[in-house]
Amino acid sequence: MGDTVTLPLRLLPDLRPRVWGGSRLRDALRPELAAEPIGEAWVAWDGCRVANGPEAGRTLAEVVADDPVGVLGPDGAAASDGRFPVLVKILDTAAWLSLQVHPDDAMAARLEGPGAVGKTESWYVLAADPGAELILGLVPGMTDAGALAAIRDGTLHEHARRVGVHPGDVVLVRAGTLHSIGPGILLYELQQSSDLTYRVSDWGRPATEGRRLHLEQSVASLLPRATTVPRATRLEPDDRLTAIACEKFVGDLVAVRSEPAALDTAGRSFHVVTVVEGSVVVACAGGSEAVGLFESVIVPAAAGGYAIRPAGASARAVVARVP
């Protein structure tokens, strides 16, 4: 510990029960758990524990604190603000998430205090039942004043814009955009390192201490004209494409079958490799690590060039980094 880390760091997923959760994450990652609905697997964040090598048992935050530039790279360290710069999740929905909005960085600091950061997020849809929907913004014609009044009187859901969604769709949801995810969807989420969520409506579910509404914060954070649309992607075997890109993070889709995918951190930013189909082996000069479905490895910036190869017939992964 204290030496520059060049081994891929496999992280232990952190499973989160949610009232809207399904069974796919539990079945894939922790089948021994009781039949509790698991909505989220946090597969790369500060609190994840390392599963392999000399750093095994430590949190990602502890490893980064020993060598911020070696692990994060200069670009990652500049974006870190004292925390790992991104949060990667897998979501499995059996019911609608709350109707919600996230603040931007400035509004987060104003509402929550210094050090709080906002939340822009992105989704890559892995599976979707026929007829599955997202909410992305408000219907055309809704005025700013009308939107803010509807938050306070509990009717904003009547003006929400519903959009059909399909496997392979990618969505960038900027801070300030009203949104929700409907039932029957499995997706990869890449976001700022924040879990700051303001609930506008929870579809009549009973309020609890952990699931309160945040009406005044929602009024302050909502950009009533903000919207977005799903963008279809098509990933062929042994293909790679940048599907997610904004000023906060970048996500590359990688498919491997007959040829390993060669990637390089160039010493600038960590890479988070998350397997979304099959399983892979991630290999670099510092060593190699097998990575299963819905697991992530951190390739430290100092590792440089590395390869992703399928452990079976084929596999898909998302590789996250800072721009």
mmCIF file of N, CA and C in Angstrom, residues 81 83 104-118 196 198:
data_model
loop_
_atom_site.group_PDB
_atom_site.id
_atom_site.type_symbol
_atom_site.label_atom_id
_atom_site.label_comp_id
_atom_site.label_asym_id
_atom_site.label_seq_id
_atom_site.Cartn_x
_atom_site.Cartn_y
_atom_site.Cartn_z
ATOM 1 N N ASP A 81 -12.795 16.511 -6.663
ATOM 2 C CA ASP A 81 -13.390 17.300 -5.588
ATOM 3 C C ASP A 81 -13.442 16.509 -4.284
ATOM 4 N N ARG A 83 -13.702 13.255 -3.952
ATOM 5 C CA ARG A 83 -14.453 12.002 -4.038
ATOM 6 C C ARG A 83 -14.169 11.372 -5.395
ATOM 7 N N ASP A 104 -28.347 21.076 -10.244
ATOM 8 C CA ASP A 104 -26.994 21.200 -10.778
ATOM 9 C C ASP A 104 -26.047 21.538 -9.636
ATOM 10 N N ASP A 105 -24.764 21.678 -9.945
ATOM 11 C CA ASP A 105 -23.766 21.883 -8.892
ATOM 12 C C ASP A 105 -24.052 23.144 -8.065
ATOM 13 N N ALA A 106 -24.380 24.240 -8.754
ATOM 14 C CA ALA A 106 -24.605 25.498 -8.047
ATOM 15 C C ALA A 106 -25.827 25.401 -7.136
ATOM 16 N N MET A 107 -26.907 24.794 -7.637
ATOM 17 C CA MET A 107 -28.105 24.676 -6.821
ATOM 18 C C MET A 107 -27.899 23.695 -5.667
ATOM 19 N N ALA A 108 -27.130 22.629 -5.898
ATOM 20 C CA ALA A 108 -26.838 21.686 -4.817
ATOM 21 C C ALA A 108 -26.115 22.376 -3.670
ATOM 22 N N ALA A 109 -25.130 23.209 -3.994
ATOM 23 C CA ALA A 109 -24.388 23.929 -2.957
ATOM 24 C C ALA A 109 -25.292 24.920 -2.231
ATOM 25 N N ARG A 110 -26.196 25.555 -2.986
ATOM 26 C CA ARG A 110 -27.107 26.526 -2.370
ATOM 27 C C ARG A 110 -28.091 25.844 -1.430
ATOM 28 N N LEU A 111 -28.629 24.678 -1.827
ATOM 29 C CA LEU A 111 -29.655 24.015 -1.037
ATOM 30 C C LEU A 111 -29.093 23.119 0.058
ATOM 31 N N GLU A 112 -27.942 22.502 -0.196
ATOM 32 C CA GLU A 112 -27.407 21.498 0.729
ATOM 33 C C GLU A 112 -26.136 21.936 1.447
ATOM 34 N N GLY A 113 -25.526 23.025 0.990
ATOM 35 C CA GLY A 113 -24.336 23.527 1.658
ATOM 36 C C GLY A 113 -23.063 23.281 0.880
ATOM 37 N N PRO A 114 -21.969 23.909 1.288
ATOM 38 C CA PRO A 114 -20.687 23.755 0.593
ATOM 39 C C PRO A 114 -20.271 22.280 0.527
ATOM 40 N N GLY A 115 -19.712 21.908 -0.610
ATOM 41 C CA GLY A 115 -19.264 20.528 -0.796
ATOM 42 C C GLY A 115 -20.282 19.656 -1.488
ATOM 43 N N ALA A 116 -21.558 20.044 -1.489
ATOM 44 C CA ALA A 116 -22.573 19.264 -2.198
ATOM 45 C C ALA A 116 -22.401 19.461 -3.704
ATOM 46 N N VAL A 117 -22.628 18.387 -4.459
ATOM 47 C CA VAL A 117 -22.549 18.474 -5.913
ATOM 48 C C VAL A 117 -23.868 17.996 -6.511
ATOM 49 N N GLY A 118 -24.144 18.487 -7.704
ATOM 50 C CA GLY A 118 -25.375 18.129 -8.384
ATOM 51 C C GLY A 118 -25.265 16.777 -9.068
ATOM 52 N N LEU A 196 -27.950 12.897 -4.752
ATOM 53 C CA LEU A 196 -28.880 13.940 -4.356
ATOM 54 C C LEU A 196 -30.098 13.925 -5.284
ATOM 55 N N TYR A 198 -34.340 14.858 -5.543
ATOM 56 C CA TYR A 198 -35.517 15.536 -5.001
ATOM 57 C C TYR A 198 -36.760 14.910 -5.626
#
